[in-house]
Coordinates of C-alpha atoms in Angstrom, one line a residue:
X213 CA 164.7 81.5 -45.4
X214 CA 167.4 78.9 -46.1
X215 CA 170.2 81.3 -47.3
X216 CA 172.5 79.0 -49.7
X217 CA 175.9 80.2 -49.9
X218 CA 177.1 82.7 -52.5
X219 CA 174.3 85.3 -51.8
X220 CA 176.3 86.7 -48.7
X221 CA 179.6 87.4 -48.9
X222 CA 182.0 85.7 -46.7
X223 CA 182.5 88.6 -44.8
X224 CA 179.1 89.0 -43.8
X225 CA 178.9 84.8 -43.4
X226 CA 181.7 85.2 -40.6
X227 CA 180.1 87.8 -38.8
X228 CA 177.1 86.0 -38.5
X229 CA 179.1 82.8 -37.9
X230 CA 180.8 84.3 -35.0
X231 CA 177.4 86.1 -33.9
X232 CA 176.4 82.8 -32.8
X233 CA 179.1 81.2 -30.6
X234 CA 178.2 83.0 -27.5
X235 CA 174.2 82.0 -28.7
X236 CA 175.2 78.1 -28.9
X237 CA 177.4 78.6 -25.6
X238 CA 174.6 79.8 -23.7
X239 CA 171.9 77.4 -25.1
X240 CA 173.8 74.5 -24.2
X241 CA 174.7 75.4 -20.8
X242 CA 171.2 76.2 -19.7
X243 CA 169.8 73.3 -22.0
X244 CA 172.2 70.8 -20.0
X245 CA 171.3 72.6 -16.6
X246 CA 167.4 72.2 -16.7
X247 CA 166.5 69.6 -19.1
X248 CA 166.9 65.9 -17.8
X249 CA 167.6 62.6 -19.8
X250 CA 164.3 62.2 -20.6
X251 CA 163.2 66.1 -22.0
X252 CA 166.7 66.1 -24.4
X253 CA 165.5 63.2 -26.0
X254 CA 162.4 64.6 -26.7
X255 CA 164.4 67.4 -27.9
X256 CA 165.7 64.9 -30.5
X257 CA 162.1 64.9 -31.4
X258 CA 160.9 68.2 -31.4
X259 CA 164.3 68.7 -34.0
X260 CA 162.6 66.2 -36.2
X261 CA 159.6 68.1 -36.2
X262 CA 161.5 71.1 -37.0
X263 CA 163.1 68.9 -39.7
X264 CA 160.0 67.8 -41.4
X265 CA 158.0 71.1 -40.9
X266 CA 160.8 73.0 -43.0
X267 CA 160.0 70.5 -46.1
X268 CA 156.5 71.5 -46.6
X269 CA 156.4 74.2 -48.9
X270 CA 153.7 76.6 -49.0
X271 CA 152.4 78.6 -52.1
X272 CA 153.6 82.7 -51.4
X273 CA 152.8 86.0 -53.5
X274 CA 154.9 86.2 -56.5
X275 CA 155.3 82.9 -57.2
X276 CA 157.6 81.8 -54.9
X277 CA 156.8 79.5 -51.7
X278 CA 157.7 78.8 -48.3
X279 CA 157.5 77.0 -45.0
X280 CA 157.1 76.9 -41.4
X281 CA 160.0 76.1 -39.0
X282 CA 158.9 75.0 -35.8
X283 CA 161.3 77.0 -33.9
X284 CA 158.4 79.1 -31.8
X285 CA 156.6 75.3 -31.0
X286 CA 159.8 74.0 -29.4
X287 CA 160.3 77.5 -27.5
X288 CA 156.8 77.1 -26.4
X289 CA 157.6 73.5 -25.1
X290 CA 161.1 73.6 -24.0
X291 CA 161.8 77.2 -23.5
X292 CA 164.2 79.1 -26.3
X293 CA 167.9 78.1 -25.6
X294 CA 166.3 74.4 -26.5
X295 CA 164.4 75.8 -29.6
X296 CA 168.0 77.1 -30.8
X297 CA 169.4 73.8 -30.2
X298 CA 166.9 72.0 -31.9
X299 CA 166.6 74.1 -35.1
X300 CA 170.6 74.7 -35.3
X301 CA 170.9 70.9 -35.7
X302 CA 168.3 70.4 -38.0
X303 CA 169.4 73.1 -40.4
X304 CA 172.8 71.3 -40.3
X305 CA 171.6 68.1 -40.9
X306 CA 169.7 69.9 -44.0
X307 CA 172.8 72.1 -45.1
X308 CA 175.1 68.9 -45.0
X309 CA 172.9 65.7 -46.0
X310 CA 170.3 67.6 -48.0
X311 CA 172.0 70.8 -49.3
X312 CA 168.8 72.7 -48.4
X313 CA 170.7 76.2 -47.0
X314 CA 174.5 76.5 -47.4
X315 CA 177.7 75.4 -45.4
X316 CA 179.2 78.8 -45.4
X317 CA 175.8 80.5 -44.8
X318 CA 175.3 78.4 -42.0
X319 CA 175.4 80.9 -38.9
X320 CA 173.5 83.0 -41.0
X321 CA 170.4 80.2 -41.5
X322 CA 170.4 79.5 -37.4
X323 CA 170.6 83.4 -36.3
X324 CA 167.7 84.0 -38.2
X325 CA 165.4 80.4 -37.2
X326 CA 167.4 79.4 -34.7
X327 CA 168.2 83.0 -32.4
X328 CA 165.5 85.0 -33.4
X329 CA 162.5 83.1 -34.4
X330 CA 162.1 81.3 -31.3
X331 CA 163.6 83.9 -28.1
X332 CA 161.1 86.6 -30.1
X333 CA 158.3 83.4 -30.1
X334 CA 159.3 83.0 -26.7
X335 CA 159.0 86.8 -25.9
X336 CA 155.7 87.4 -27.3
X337 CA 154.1 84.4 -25.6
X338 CA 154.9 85.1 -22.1
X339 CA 153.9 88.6 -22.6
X340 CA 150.4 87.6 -24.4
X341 CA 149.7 84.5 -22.4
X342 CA 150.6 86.6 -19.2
X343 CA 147.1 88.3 -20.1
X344 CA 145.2 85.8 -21.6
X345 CA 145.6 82.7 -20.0
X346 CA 142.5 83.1 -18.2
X347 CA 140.2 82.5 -21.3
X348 CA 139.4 79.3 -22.8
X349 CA 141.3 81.0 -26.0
X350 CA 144.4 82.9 -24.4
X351 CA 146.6 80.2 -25.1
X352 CA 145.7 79.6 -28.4
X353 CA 145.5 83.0 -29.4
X354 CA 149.4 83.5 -27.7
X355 CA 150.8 80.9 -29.4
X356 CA 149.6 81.7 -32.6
X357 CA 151.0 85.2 -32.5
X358 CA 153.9 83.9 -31.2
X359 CA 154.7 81.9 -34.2
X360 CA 153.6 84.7 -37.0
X361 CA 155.7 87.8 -35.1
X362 CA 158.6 84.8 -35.0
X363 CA 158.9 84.3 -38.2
X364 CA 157.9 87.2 -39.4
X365 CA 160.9 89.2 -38.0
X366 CA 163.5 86.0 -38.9
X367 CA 162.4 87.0 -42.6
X368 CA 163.1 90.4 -42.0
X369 CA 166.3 89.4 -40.7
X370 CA 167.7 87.2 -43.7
X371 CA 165.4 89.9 -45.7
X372 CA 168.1 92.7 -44.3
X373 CA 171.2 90.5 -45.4
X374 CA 170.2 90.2 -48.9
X375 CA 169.6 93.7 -49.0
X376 CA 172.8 94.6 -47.6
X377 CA 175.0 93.1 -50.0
X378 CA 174.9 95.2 -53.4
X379 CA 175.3 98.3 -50.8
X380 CA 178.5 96.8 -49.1
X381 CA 180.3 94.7 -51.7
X382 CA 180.4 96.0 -55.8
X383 CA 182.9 95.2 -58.9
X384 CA 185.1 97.5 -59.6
X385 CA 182.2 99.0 -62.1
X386 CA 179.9 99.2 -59.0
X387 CA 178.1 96.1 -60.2
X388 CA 177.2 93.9 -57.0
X389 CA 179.0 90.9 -56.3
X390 CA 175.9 88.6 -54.0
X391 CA 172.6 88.9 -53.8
X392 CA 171.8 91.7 -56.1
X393 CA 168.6 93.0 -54.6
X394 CA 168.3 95.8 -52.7
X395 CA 166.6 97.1 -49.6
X396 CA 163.8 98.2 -50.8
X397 CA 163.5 95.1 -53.0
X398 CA 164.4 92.5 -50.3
X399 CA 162.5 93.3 -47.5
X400 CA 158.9 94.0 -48.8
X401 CA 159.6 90.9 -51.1
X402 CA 160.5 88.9 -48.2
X403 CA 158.1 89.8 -45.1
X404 CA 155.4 90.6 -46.9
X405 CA 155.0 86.8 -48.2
X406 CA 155.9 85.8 -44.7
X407 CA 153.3 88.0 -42.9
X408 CA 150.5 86.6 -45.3
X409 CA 150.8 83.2 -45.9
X410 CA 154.2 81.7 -44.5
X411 CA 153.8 83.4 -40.6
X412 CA 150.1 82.1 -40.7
X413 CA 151.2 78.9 -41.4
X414 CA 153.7 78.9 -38.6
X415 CA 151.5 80.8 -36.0
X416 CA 148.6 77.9 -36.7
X417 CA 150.9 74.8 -37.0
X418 CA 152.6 76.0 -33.5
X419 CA 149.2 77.1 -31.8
X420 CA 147.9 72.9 -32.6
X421 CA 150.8 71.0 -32.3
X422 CA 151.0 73.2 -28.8
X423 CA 147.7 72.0 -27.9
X424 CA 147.9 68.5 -28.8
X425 CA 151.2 68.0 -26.9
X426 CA 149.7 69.8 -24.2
X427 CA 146.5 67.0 -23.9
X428 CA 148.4 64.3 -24.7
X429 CA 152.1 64.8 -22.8
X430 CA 151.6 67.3 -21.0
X431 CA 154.6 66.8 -18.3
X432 CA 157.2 66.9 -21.0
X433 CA 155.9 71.1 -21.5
X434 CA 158.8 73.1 -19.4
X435 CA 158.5 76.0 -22.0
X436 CA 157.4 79.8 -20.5
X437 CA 153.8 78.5 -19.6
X438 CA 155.4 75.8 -17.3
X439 CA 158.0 78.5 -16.0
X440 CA 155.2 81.2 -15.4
X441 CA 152.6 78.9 -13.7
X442 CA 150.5 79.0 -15.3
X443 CA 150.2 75.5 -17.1
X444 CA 148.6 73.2 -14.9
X445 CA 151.2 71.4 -12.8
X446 CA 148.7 68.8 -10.7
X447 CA 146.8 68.1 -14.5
X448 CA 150.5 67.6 -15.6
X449 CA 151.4 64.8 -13.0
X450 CA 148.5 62.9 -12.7
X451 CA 147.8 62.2 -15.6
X452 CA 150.3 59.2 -17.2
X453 CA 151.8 60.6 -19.8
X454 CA 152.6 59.1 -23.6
X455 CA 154.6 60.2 -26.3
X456 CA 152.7 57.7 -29.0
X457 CA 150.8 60.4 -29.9
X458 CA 153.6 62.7 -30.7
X459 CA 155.4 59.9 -32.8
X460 CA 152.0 59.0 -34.5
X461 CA 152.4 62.8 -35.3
X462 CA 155.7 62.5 -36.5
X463 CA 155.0 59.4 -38.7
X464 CA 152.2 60.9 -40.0
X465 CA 154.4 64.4 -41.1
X466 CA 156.8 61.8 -42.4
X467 CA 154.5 60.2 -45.0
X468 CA 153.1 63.8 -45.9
X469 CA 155.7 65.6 -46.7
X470 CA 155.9 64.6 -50.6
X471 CA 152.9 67.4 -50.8
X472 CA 155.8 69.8 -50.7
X473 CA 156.8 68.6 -54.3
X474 CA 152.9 69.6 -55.1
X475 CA 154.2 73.1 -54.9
X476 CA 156.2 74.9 -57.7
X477 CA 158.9 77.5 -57.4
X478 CA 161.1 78.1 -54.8
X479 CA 161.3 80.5 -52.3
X480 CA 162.5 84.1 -52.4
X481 CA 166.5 83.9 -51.9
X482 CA 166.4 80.4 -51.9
X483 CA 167.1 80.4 -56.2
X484 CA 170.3 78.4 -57.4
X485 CA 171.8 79.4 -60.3
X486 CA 168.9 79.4 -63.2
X487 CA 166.5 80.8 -60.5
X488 CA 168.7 83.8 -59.5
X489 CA 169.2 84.8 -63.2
X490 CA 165.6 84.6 -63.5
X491 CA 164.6 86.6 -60.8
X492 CA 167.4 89.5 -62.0
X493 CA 165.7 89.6 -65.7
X494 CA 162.2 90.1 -63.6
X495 CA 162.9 92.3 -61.9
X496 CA 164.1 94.1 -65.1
X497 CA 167.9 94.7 -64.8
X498 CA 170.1 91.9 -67.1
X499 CA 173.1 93.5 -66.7
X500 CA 173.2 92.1 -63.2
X501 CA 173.4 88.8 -64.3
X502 CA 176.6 88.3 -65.5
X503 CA 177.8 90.2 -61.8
X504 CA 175.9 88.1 -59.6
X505 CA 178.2 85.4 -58.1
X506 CA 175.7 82.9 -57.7
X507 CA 176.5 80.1 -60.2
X508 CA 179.7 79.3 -58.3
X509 CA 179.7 75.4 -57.0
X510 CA 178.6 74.6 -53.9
X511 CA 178.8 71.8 -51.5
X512 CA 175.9 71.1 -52.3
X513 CA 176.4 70.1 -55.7
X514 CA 178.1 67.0 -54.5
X515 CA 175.9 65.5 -52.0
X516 CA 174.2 62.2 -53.4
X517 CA 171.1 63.2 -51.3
X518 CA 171.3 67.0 -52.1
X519 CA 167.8 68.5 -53.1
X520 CA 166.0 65.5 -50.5
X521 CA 167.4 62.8 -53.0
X522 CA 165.3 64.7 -55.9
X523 CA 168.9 64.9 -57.9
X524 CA 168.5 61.5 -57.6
X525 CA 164.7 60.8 -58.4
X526 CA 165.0 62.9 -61.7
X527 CA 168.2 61.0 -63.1
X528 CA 166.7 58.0 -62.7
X529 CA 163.4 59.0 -64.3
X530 CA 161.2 58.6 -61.5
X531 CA 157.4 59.5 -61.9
X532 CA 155.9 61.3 -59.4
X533 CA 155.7 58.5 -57.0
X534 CA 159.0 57.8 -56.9
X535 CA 159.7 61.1 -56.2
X536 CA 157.5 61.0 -53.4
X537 CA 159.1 58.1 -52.3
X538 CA 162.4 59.6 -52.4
X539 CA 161.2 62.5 -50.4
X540 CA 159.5 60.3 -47.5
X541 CA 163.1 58.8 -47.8
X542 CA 165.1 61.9 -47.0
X543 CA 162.3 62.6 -43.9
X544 CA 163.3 59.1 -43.0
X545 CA 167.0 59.8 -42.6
X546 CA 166.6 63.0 -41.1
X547 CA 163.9 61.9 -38.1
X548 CA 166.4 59.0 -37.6
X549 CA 169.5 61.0 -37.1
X550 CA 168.0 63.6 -34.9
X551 CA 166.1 61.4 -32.7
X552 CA 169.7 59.0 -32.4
X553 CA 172.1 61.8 -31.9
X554 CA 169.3 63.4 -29.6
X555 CA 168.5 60.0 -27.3
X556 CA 172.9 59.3 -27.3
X557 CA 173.6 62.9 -26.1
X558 CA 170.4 62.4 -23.5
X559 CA 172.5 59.6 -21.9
X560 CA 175.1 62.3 -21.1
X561 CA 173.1 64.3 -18.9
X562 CA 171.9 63.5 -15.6
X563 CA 168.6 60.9 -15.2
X564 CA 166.5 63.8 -13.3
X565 CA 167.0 67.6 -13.3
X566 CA 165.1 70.4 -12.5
X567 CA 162.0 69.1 -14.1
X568 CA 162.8 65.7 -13.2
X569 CA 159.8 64.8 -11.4
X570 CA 157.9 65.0 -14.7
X571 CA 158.2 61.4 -15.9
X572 CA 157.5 60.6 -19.6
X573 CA 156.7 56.9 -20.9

């Protein structure tokens, strides 16, 4: 669901832009109000995880791929306004650093994994868990949901921009000018994938990262279960809790994520230039080629570490080892920057806050 730029048209990348102001103004006032020093800085973590989860591809129907985003886990352990946070910075260290979704697309990428995914995660937990928490399963079962309705509808979303664009902006022959693909070629070609393989994986990945957190640190979950009561506050407290699990996590996520090269393709609406073209002579219609506005250069096409330093790996003729290397690189840089700009902006807020009698170590 990265969007790159040149499939929406800058119209429709300045509504979405501006969509989101009053999102980031909220999220950051109630973020600063109820998290303390020591839950932002885990937010620099949970951002990483959003980070590294977004590199693993995953084989989809059609031959494209895609990945989880780790918005509904940090919902689940922060509440929302910190999930849109965390996933709006990690999709602009990937947009800038990386070139993985565009600059001008930008608002677009976070309404979609940033606003939706996680307030709709957020949603459908409380209302599940609410029911379920009683069995030995409820959880589990809630948080899985959670994640594959999430993500479902954030594909429909970015499915329902594509499919906008040849109905909204044409050539003076009527020829469209963006993203090519229509309505009823966007959305079943997007959430169908999504609901299949793509929401599973998120639905799962958030349902046991959930759970491990939750035995492991459990005074750092302030998310709807802590809000609602119904996650076990005396368990929480007396029990010392550690985060080396969660950064053996992390680590561990680092040094997998070359298996993303292991996948092929890329994923629907995420094509450059050659993919687009080949995806308008599949779906049987050349003339829109030459229409389609998607071979213009992008920012990306500068960045020495565009493509997670793969640019890079193929011109210097790197095996597949080298590649890898280059990929557990770029997870590197990005887990560094998010936990450093996370932990400085945690010294900015106050040492204890409305949650600040759960102590991490």
């Amino acid at each position: 669901m990265h969007i790159p730029d040149n499939y929406l048209s800058p119209q429709t990348d300045a509504v979405m832009a501006v969509a989101m102001v009053p999102v980031w103004v909220h999220c950051i006032k109630k973020v600063r109000a109820t998290l303390d020093r020591e839950h932002m800085a885990f937010l620099g973590i949970c951002a990483a995880f959003s980070f590294l989860l977004m590199m693993f591809n995953v084989p989809l129907p059609g031959g494209t791929t895609g990945h989880a985003v780790g918005g509904s886990l940090i919902a689940l352990l922060l509440g929302p306004e910190a999930a849109a946070i965390a996933v709006s910075v990690a999709l602009a260290l990937q947009a800038l650093l990386f070139g993985d979704g565009g600059v001008l697309s930008f608002g677009a990428n976070c309404f979609n994994m940033a606003f939706v995914l996680p307030f709709v995660a957020a949603i459908v937990f409380r209302a599940l868990n609410g029911r379920l928490h009683d069995k030995s399963w409820g959880t589990s079962v809630s948080a899985i949901v959670s994640g594959w309705v999430g993500l479902c509808l954030a594909a429909l979303c970015a499915a329902i921009e594509f499919g906008i664009q040849p109905m909204l902006f044409t050539n003076a022959s009527g020829a469209p000018l963006y993203c090519p693909f229509p309505l009823s070629v966007a959305i079943p070609a997007m959430l169908i994938p999504h609901m299949l393989v793509a929401g599973v994986v998120e639905g799962v990945a958030t349902a046991a990262i959930y759970g491990f957190i939750k035995k492991t640190a459990p005074s750092v979950i302030v998310g709807p279960e802590a809000s609602d009561g119904m996650l076990n506050a005396e368990g929480a407290t007396a029990k010392k809790t550690s985060l080396v699990p969660t950064l053996i996590l992390v680590a561990v996520l680092v040094v997998a994520t070359p298996l993303g090269l292991l996948v092929t393709g890329d994923a629907w609406g995420e094509w450059d230039a050659e993919g687009a073209a080949t995806a308008v002579q599949e779906a049987g219609d050349d003339s829109l080629q030459a229409s389609v506005g998607l071979d213009t250069p992008t920012f990306a096409d500068s960045l020495p570490t565009g493509d997670y330093l793969q640019a890079y790996s193929e011109e210097q003729g790197f095996d597949f080892v080298g590649q890898a290397a280059m990929y557990i690189l770029s997870g590197v840089i990005g887990v560094a920057v998010l936990t450093i700009a996370f932990r400085l902006i945690s010294l900015t807020v106050k040492e204890s806050g409305a949650h600040g009698n759960s102590r991490a170590a």
